[in-house]
Amino acid sequence: MIIKLVLAGALLTSGIGLVAPLAVAASSSDTCASTPTASLPAGCREPVGSDSGSLPGADEAVARALRLVGSHGYYQLCARLAANIWGRPHSGYYSAAEQWRQMVVSGNAHRDRKPPVGALVFWDTGGVFGHVAVYVGDGRVVSNDIGDDFPGEGGVYLVDFSLVESKWHAAYLGWAPPIYST
């Protein structure tokens, strides 16, 4: 079931969600990734899983995600939506597919179907851009475009995790913590 809530969010009034994506790929030196033996680069915050089944900061991110449900202006801007949910103006990656590749290379990708609350979940849509949404718990994600009545609407929806696969025939890739370039 798709739940639509009406909210005139600050992102819409400021126009942040209405701007076309810039093709700016983050290089490996721009990402906030670390290995178990290396510390994070200066200025980076890397969330890690906790025993409670959610990521640090997930409560705020989920609250922000739910406030965005019902808004518009995110047509084909899933990476920007996920970044906005985590309080970032943009993802710093060219696409969701590129972000997933960086998570794999940096060792932050998890291929199981048990993401913690707040995790970024990724799908291969068969195109070059892929798809990312934010897991909010109870088998649901906040995603864009999935419930649009017409192309270009760019709506934000709270939907069952499986809808991305069943409606778009997308292949689930896995989940990662919200790691963004600085």
PDB file of C-alpha atoms in Angstrom:
ATOM      1  CA  MET A   1       0.000   0.000   0.000  1.00  0.00           C
ATOM      2  CA  ILE A   2       1.271   3.424  -0.890  1.00  0.00           C
ATOM      3  CA  ILE A   3       0.769   6.059   1.741  1.00  0.00           C
ATOM      4  CA  LYS A   4       0.767   9.668   0.609  1.00  0.00           C
ATOM      5  CA  LEU A   5       1.086  12.451   3.132  1.00  0.00           C
ATOM      6  CA  VAL A   6       1.027  16.112   2.222  1.00  0.00           C
ATOM      7  CA  LEU A   7       3.940  18.235   3.358  1.00  0.00           C
ATOM      8  CA  ALA A   8       5.355  21.426   1.968  1.00  0.00           C
ATOM      9  CA  GLY A   9       8.930  20.779   3.059  1.00  0.00           C
ATOM     10  CA  ALA A  10      11.778  23.187   3.132  1.00  0.00           C
ATOM     11  CA  LEU A  11      13.439  21.285   0.295  1.00  0.00           C
ATOM     12  CA  LEU A  12      10.585  22.038  -2.049  1.00  0.00           C
ATOM     13  CA  THR A  13      10.284  25.682  -1.132  1.00  0.00           C
ATOM     14  CA  SER A  14      14.025  26.136  -1.471  1.00  0.00           C
ATOM     15  CA  GLY A  15      14.076  24.305  -4.801  1.00  0.00           C
ATOM     16  CA  ILE A  16      16.791  21.854  -3.742  1.00  0.00           C
ATOM     17  CA  GLY A  17      14.728  18.881  -4.847  1.00  0.00           C
ATOM     18  CA  LEU A  18      13.787  20.488  -8.151  1.00  0.00           C
ATOM     19  CA  VAL A  19      17.233  20.916  -9.684  1.00  0.00           C
ATOM     20  CA  ALA A  20      18.505  18.419 -12.241  1.00  0.00           C
ATOM     21  CA  PRO A  21      21.319  16.198 -10.978  1.00  0.00           C
ATOM     22  CA  LEU A  22      24.878  17.204 -11.672  1.00  0.00           C
ATOM     23  CA  ALA A  23      27.152  14.520 -13.040  1.00  0.00           C
ATOM     24  CA  VAL A  24      29.815  14.845 -10.389  1.00  0.00           C
ATOM     25  CA  ALA A  25      31.449  11.566  -9.500  1.00  0.00           C
ATOM     26  CA  ALA A  26      33.220  11.275  -6.191  1.00  0.00           C
ATOM     27  CA  SER A  27      36.744   9.993  -6.411  1.00  0.00           C
ATOM     28  CA  SER A  28      37.974   7.504  -3.865  1.00  0.00           C
ATOM     29  CA  SER A  29      39.781  10.308  -2.049  1.00  0.00           C
ATOM     30  CA  ASP A  30      36.449  12.135  -1.640  1.00  0.00           C
ATOM     31  CA  THR A  31      34.635   9.313   0.113  1.00  0.00           C
ATOM     32  CA  CYS A  32      34.328   8.831   3.834  1.00  0.00           C
ATOM     33  CA  ALA A  33      35.454   5.230   3.874  1.00  0.00           C
ATOM     34  CA  SER A  34      37.815   3.424   6.172  1.00  0.00           C
ATOM     35  CA  THR A  35      39.135  -0.047   6.770  1.00  0.00           C
ATOM     36  CA  PRO A  36      39.166  -1.794  10.141  1.00  0.00           C
ATOM     37  CA  THR A  37      42.797  -0.722  10.609  1.00  0.00           C
ATOM     38  CA  ALA A  38      42.541   2.804   9.215  1.00  0.00           C
ATOM     39  CA  SER A  39      40.855   5.830  10.721  1.00  0.00           C
ATOM     40  CA  LEU A  40      38.323   7.976   8.918  1.00  0.00           C
ATOM     41  CA  PRO A  41      39.578  10.923   6.878  1.00  0.00           C
ATOM     42  CA  ALA A  42      39.183  14.310   8.567  1.00  0.00           C
ATOM     43  CA  GLY A  43      35.646  15.670   8.376  1.00  0.00           C
ATOM     44  CA  CYS A  44      33.976  12.294   7.821  1.00  0.00           C
ATOM     45  CA  ARG A  45      31.359  10.621   9.989  1.00  0.00           C
ATOM     46  CA  GLU A  46      30.834   6.934   9.352  1.00  0.00           C
ATOM     47  CA  PRO A  47      27.762   5.361  10.941  1.00  0.00           C
ATOM     48  CA  VAL A  48      28.162   1.772  12.066  1.00  0.00           C
ATOM     49  CA  GLY A  49      25.525  -0.748  12.990  1.00  0.00           C
ATOM     50  CA  SER A  50      24.342  -1.017  16.569  1.00  0.00           C
ATOM     51  CA  ASP A  51      22.758  -3.727  18.663  1.00  0.00           C
ATOM     52  CA  SER A  52      19.384  -1.992  18.355  1.00  0.00           C
ATOM     53  CA  GLY A  53      19.157  -2.756  14.635  1.00  0.00           C
ATOM     54  CA  SER A  54      19.527   0.827  13.499  1.00  0.00           C
ATOM     55  CA  LEU A  55      22.347   3.112  12.511  1.00  0.00           C
ATOM     56  CA  PRO A  56      23.491   6.082  14.597  1.00  0.00           C
ATOM     57  CA  GLY A  57      21.376   9.082  13.586  1.00  0.00           C
ATOM     58  CA  ALA A  58      18.702   6.825  12.075  1.00  0.00           C
ATOM     59  CA  ASP A  59      15.907   8.220  14.257  1.00  0.00           C
ATOM     60  CA  GLU A  60      16.467  11.718  12.869  1.00  0.00           C
ATOM     61  CA  ALA A  61      16.878  10.416   9.320  1.00  0.00           C
ATOM     62  CA  VAL A  62      13.677   8.363   9.490  1.00  0.00           C
ATOM     63  CA  ALA A  63      11.768  11.341  10.898  1.00  0.00           C
ATOM     64  CA  ARG A  64      13.091  13.467   8.028  1.00  0.00           C
ATOM     65  CA  ALA A  65      12.179  10.720   5.526  1.00  0.00           C
ATOM     66  CA  LEU A  66       8.616  10.500   6.806  1.00  0.00           C
ATOM     67  CA  ARG A  67       8.252  14.293   6.626  1.00  0.00           C
ATOM     68  CA  LEU A  68       9.272  14.114   2.941  1.00  0.00           C
ATOM     69  CA  VAL A  69       6.636  11.481   2.106  1.00  0.00           C
ATOM     70  CA  GLY A  70       4.012  13.122  -0.085  1.00  0.00           C
ATOM     71  CA  SER A  71       6.365  15.761  -1.441  1.00  0.00           C
ATOM     72  CA  HIS A  72       7.441  16.023  -5.090  1.00  0.00           C
ATOM     73  CA  GLY A  73      10.416  17.179  -7.104  1.00  0.00           C
ATOM     74  CA  TYR A  74      12.610  14.066  -6.898  1.00  0.00           C
ATOM     75  CA  TYR A  75      11.994  12.656 -10.388  1.00  0.00           C
ATOM     76  CA  GLN A  76      14.898  10.277 -11.057  1.00  0.00           C
ATOM     77  CA  LEU A  77      16.768  11.816  -8.103  1.00  0.00           C
ATOM     78  CA  CYS A  78      16.848   8.836  -5.730  1.00  0.00           C
ATOM     79  CA  ALA A  79      20.449   9.437  -4.640  1.00  0.00           C
ATOM     80  CA  ARG A  80      19.621  13.052  -3.819  1.00  0.00           C
ATOM     81  CA  LEU A  81      16.506  11.999  -1.885  1.00  0.00           C
ATOM     82  CA  ALA A  82      18.500   9.506   0.189  1.00  0.00           C
ATOM     83  CA  ALA A  83      21.189  12.139   0.838  1.00  0.00           C
ATOM     84  CA  ASN A  84      18.550  14.726   1.815  1.00  0.00           C
ATOM     85  CA  ILE A  85      17.046  12.213   4.225  1.00  0.00           C
ATOM     86  CA  TRP A  86      20.465  11.970   5.867  1.00  0.00           C
ATOM     87  CA  GLY A  87      20.783  15.773   6.004  1.00  0.00           C
ATOM     88  CA  ARG A  88      23.029  16.152   2.964  1.00  0.00           C
ATOM     89  CA  PRO A  89      22.268  18.436  -0.011  1.00  0.00           C
ATOM     90  CA  HIS A  90      23.475  15.780  -2.506  1.00  0.00           C
ATOM     91  CA  SER A  91      25.071  12.347  -2.499  1.00  0.00           C
ATOM     92  CA  GLY A  92      28.424  13.242  -4.040  1.00  0.00           C
ATOM     93  CA  TYR A  93      28.103  10.310  -6.446  1.00  0.00           C
ATOM     94  CA  TYR A  94      27.170  10.330 -10.123  1.00  0.00           C
ATOM     95  CA  SER A  95      24.391   7.801  -9.523  1.00  0.00           C
ATOM     96  CA  ALA A  96      23.005   5.235  -7.108  1.00  0.00           C
ATOM     97  CA  ALA A  97      24.864   2.571  -9.102  1.00  0.00           C
ATOM     98  CA  GLU A  98      28.164   4.415  -8.613  1.00  0.00           C
ATOM     99  CA  GLN A  99      27.448   4.843  -4.901  1.00  0.00           C
ATOM    100  CA  TRP A 100      26.824   1.090  -4.599  1.00  0.00           C
ATOM    101  CA  ARG A 101      30.080   0.329  -6.448  1.00  0.00           C
ATOM    102  CA  GLN A 102      31.947   2.573  -4.011  1.00  0.00           C
ATOM    103  CA  MET A 103      30.321   0.806  -1.056  1.00  0.00           C
ATOM    104  CA  VAL A 104      31.445  -2.565  -2.488  1.00  0.00           C
ATOM    105  CA  VAL A 105      35.019  -1.352  -3.103  1.00  0.00           C
ATOM    106  CA  SER A 106      35.280   0.203   0.363  1.00  0.00           C
ATOM    107  CA  GLY A 107      33.934  -2.921   2.086  1.00  0.00           C
ATOM    108  CA  ASN A 108      30.752  -1.192   3.302  1.00  0.00           C
ATOM    109  CA  ALA A 109      28.298  -3.189   1.158  1.00  0.00           C
ATOM    110  CA  HIS A 110      26.118  -5.857   2.769  1.00  0.00           C
ATOM    111  CA  ARG A 111      24.283  -8.298   0.523  1.00  0.00           C
ATOM    112  CA  ASP A 112      21.773  -9.656   3.038  1.00  0.00           C
ATOM    113  CA  ARG A 113      18.115  -8.628   3.179  1.00  0.00           C
ATOM    114  CA  LYS A 114      18.256  -7.430   6.780  1.00  0.00           C
ATOM    115  CA  PRO A 115      19.218  -3.761   6.616  1.00  0.00           C
ATOM    116  CA  PRO A 116      19.268  -1.799   9.853  1.00  0.00           C
ATOM    117  CA  VAL A 117      16.886   1.126  10.156  1.00  0.00           C
ATOM    118  CA  GLY A 118      18.337   4.083   8.265  1.00  0.00           C
ATOM    119  CA  ALA A 119      20.392   1.994   5.835  1.00  0.00           C
ATOM    120  CA  LEU A 120      20.625   2.828   2.170  1.00  0.00           C
ATOM    121  CA  VAL A 121      19.210  -0.038   0.101  1.00  0.00           C
ATOM    122  CA  PHE A 122      20.266  -0.492  -3.521  1.00  0.00           C
ATOM    123  CA  TRP A 123      18.780  -2.125  -6.619  1.00  0.00           C
ATOM    124  CA  ASP A 124      19.992  -2.772 -10.159  1.00  0.00           C
ATOM    125  CA  THR A 125      17.231  -1.440 -12.396  1.00  0.00           C
ATOM    126  CA  GLY A 126      18.812  -2.648 -15.625  1.00  0.00           C
ATOM    127  CA  GLY A 127      19.912   0.901 -16.490  1.00  0.00           C
ATOM    128  CA  VAL A 128      23.123   2.763 -15.775  1.00  0.00           C
ATOM    129  CA  PHE A 129      21.815   4.700 -12.752  1.00  0.00           C
ATOM    130  CA  GLY A 130      20.299   2.033 -10.475  1.00  0.00           C
ATOM    131  CA  HIS A 131      18.102   2.911  -7.520  1.00  0.00           C
ATOM    132  CA  VAL A 132      18.622   3.692  -3.843  1.00  0.00           C
ATOM    133  CA  ALA A 133      16.064   4.171  -1.068  1.00  0.00           C
ATOM    134  CA  VAL A 134      16.214   4.485   2.720  1.00  0.00           C
ATOM    135  CA  TYR A 135      15.050   1.629   4.936  1.00  0.00           C
ATOM    136  CA  VAL A 136      12.733   2.916   7.688  1.00  0.00           C
ATOM    137  CA  GLY A 137      11.892  -0.388   9.370  1.00  0.00           C
ATOM    138  CA  ASP A 138       8.996  -2.846   9.322  1.00  0.00           C
ATOM    139  CA  GLY A 139       9.840  -3.947   5.768  1.00  0.00           C
ATOM    140  CA  ARG A 140       9.347  -0.434   4.352  1.00  0.00           C
ATOM    141  CA  VAL A 141      11.460   2.106   2.488  1.00  0.00           C
ATOM    142  CA  VAL A 142      11.079   5.735   1.544  1.00  0.00           C
ATOM    143  CA  SER A 143      11.588   5.935  -2.198  1.00  0.00           C
ATOM    144  CA  ASN A 144      10.897   8.282  -5.069  1.00  0.00           C
ATOM    145  CA  ASP A 145       8.934   7.820  -8.312  1.00  0.00           C
ATOM    146  CA  ILE A 146       7.491   4.380  -7.416  1.00  0.00           C
ATOM    147  CA  GLY A 147       3.916   5.610  -6.981  1.00  0.00           C
ATOM    148  CA  ASP A 148       3.882   8.419  -9.526  1.00  0.00           C
ATOM    149  CA  ASP A 149       0.713   8.817 -11.575  1.00  0.00           C
ATOM    150  CA  PHE A 150       2.638  10.404 -14.459  1.00  0.00           C
ATOM    151  CA  PRO A 151       6.318  10.594 -15.552  1.00  0.00           C
ATOM    152  CA  GLY A 152       8.180  13.517 -14.088  1.00  0.00           C
ATOM    153  CA  GLU A 153       6.074  13.770 -10.934  1.00  0.00           C
ATOM    154  CA  GLY A 154       8.978  12.810  -8.670  1.00  0.00           C
ATOM    155  CA  GLY A 155       6.844  11.895  -5.696  1.00  0.00           C
ATOM    156  CA  VAL A 156       8.204  10.556  -2.410  1.00  0.00           C
ATOM    157  CA  TYR A 157       6.496   7.438  -1.055  1.00  0.00           C
ATOM    158  CA  LEU A 158       6.517   5.092   1.917  1.00  0.00           C
ATOM    159  CA  VAL A 159       6.280   1.618   0.366  1.00  0.00           C
ATOM    160  CA  ASP A 160       6.965  -2.026   1.070  1.00  0.00           C
ATOM    161  CA  PHE A 161      10.589  -2.972   0.473  1.00  0.00           C
ATOM    162  CA  SER A 162       9.533  -5.575  -2.122  1.00  0.00           C
ATOM    163  CA  LEU A 163       7.590  -3.114  -4.299  1.00  0.00           C
ATOM    164  CA  VAL A 164      10.773  -1.820  -5.947  1.00  0.00           C
ATOM    165  CA  GLU A 165      11.485  -5.340  -7.165  1.00  0.00           C
ATOM    166  CA  SER A 166       7.954  -6.316  -8.138  1.00  0.00           C
ATOM    167  CA  LYS A 167       6.926  -3.069  -9.856  1.00  0.00           C
ATOM    168  CA  TRP A 168      10.218  -2.167 -11.543  1.00  0.00           C
ATOM    169  CA  HIS A 169      11.608  -5.709 -11.898  1.00  0.00           C
ATOM    170  CA  ALA A 170      14.754  -4.448 -10.177  1.00  0.00           C
ATOM    171  CA  ALA A 171      17.345  -6.821  -8.708  1.00  0.00           C
ATOM    172  CA  TYR A 172      18.165  -6.216  -5.053  1.00  0.00           C
ATOM    173  CA  LEU A 173      21.901  -5.597  -4.557  1.00  0.00           C
ATOM    174  CA  GLY A 174      22.143  -5.007  -0.821  1.00  0.00           C
ATOM    175  CA  TRP A 175      22.445  -2.267   1.766  1.00  0.00           C
ATOM    176  CA  ALA A 176      25.112   0.074   3.078  1.00  0.00           C
ATOM    177  CA  PRO A 177      25.435   2.659   5.819  1.00  0.00           C
ATOM    178  CA  PRO A 178      24.950   6.270   4.660  1.00  0.00           C
ATOM    179  CA  ILE A 179      28.532   7.199   3.777  1.00  0.00           C
ATOM    180  CA  TYR A 180      28.865  10.402   1.784  1.00  0.00           C
ATOM    181  CA  SER A 181      31.697  12.461   0.417  1.00  0.00           C
ATOM    182  CA  THR A 182      32.586  15.590   2.365  1.00  0.00           C
TER     183      THR A 182
END
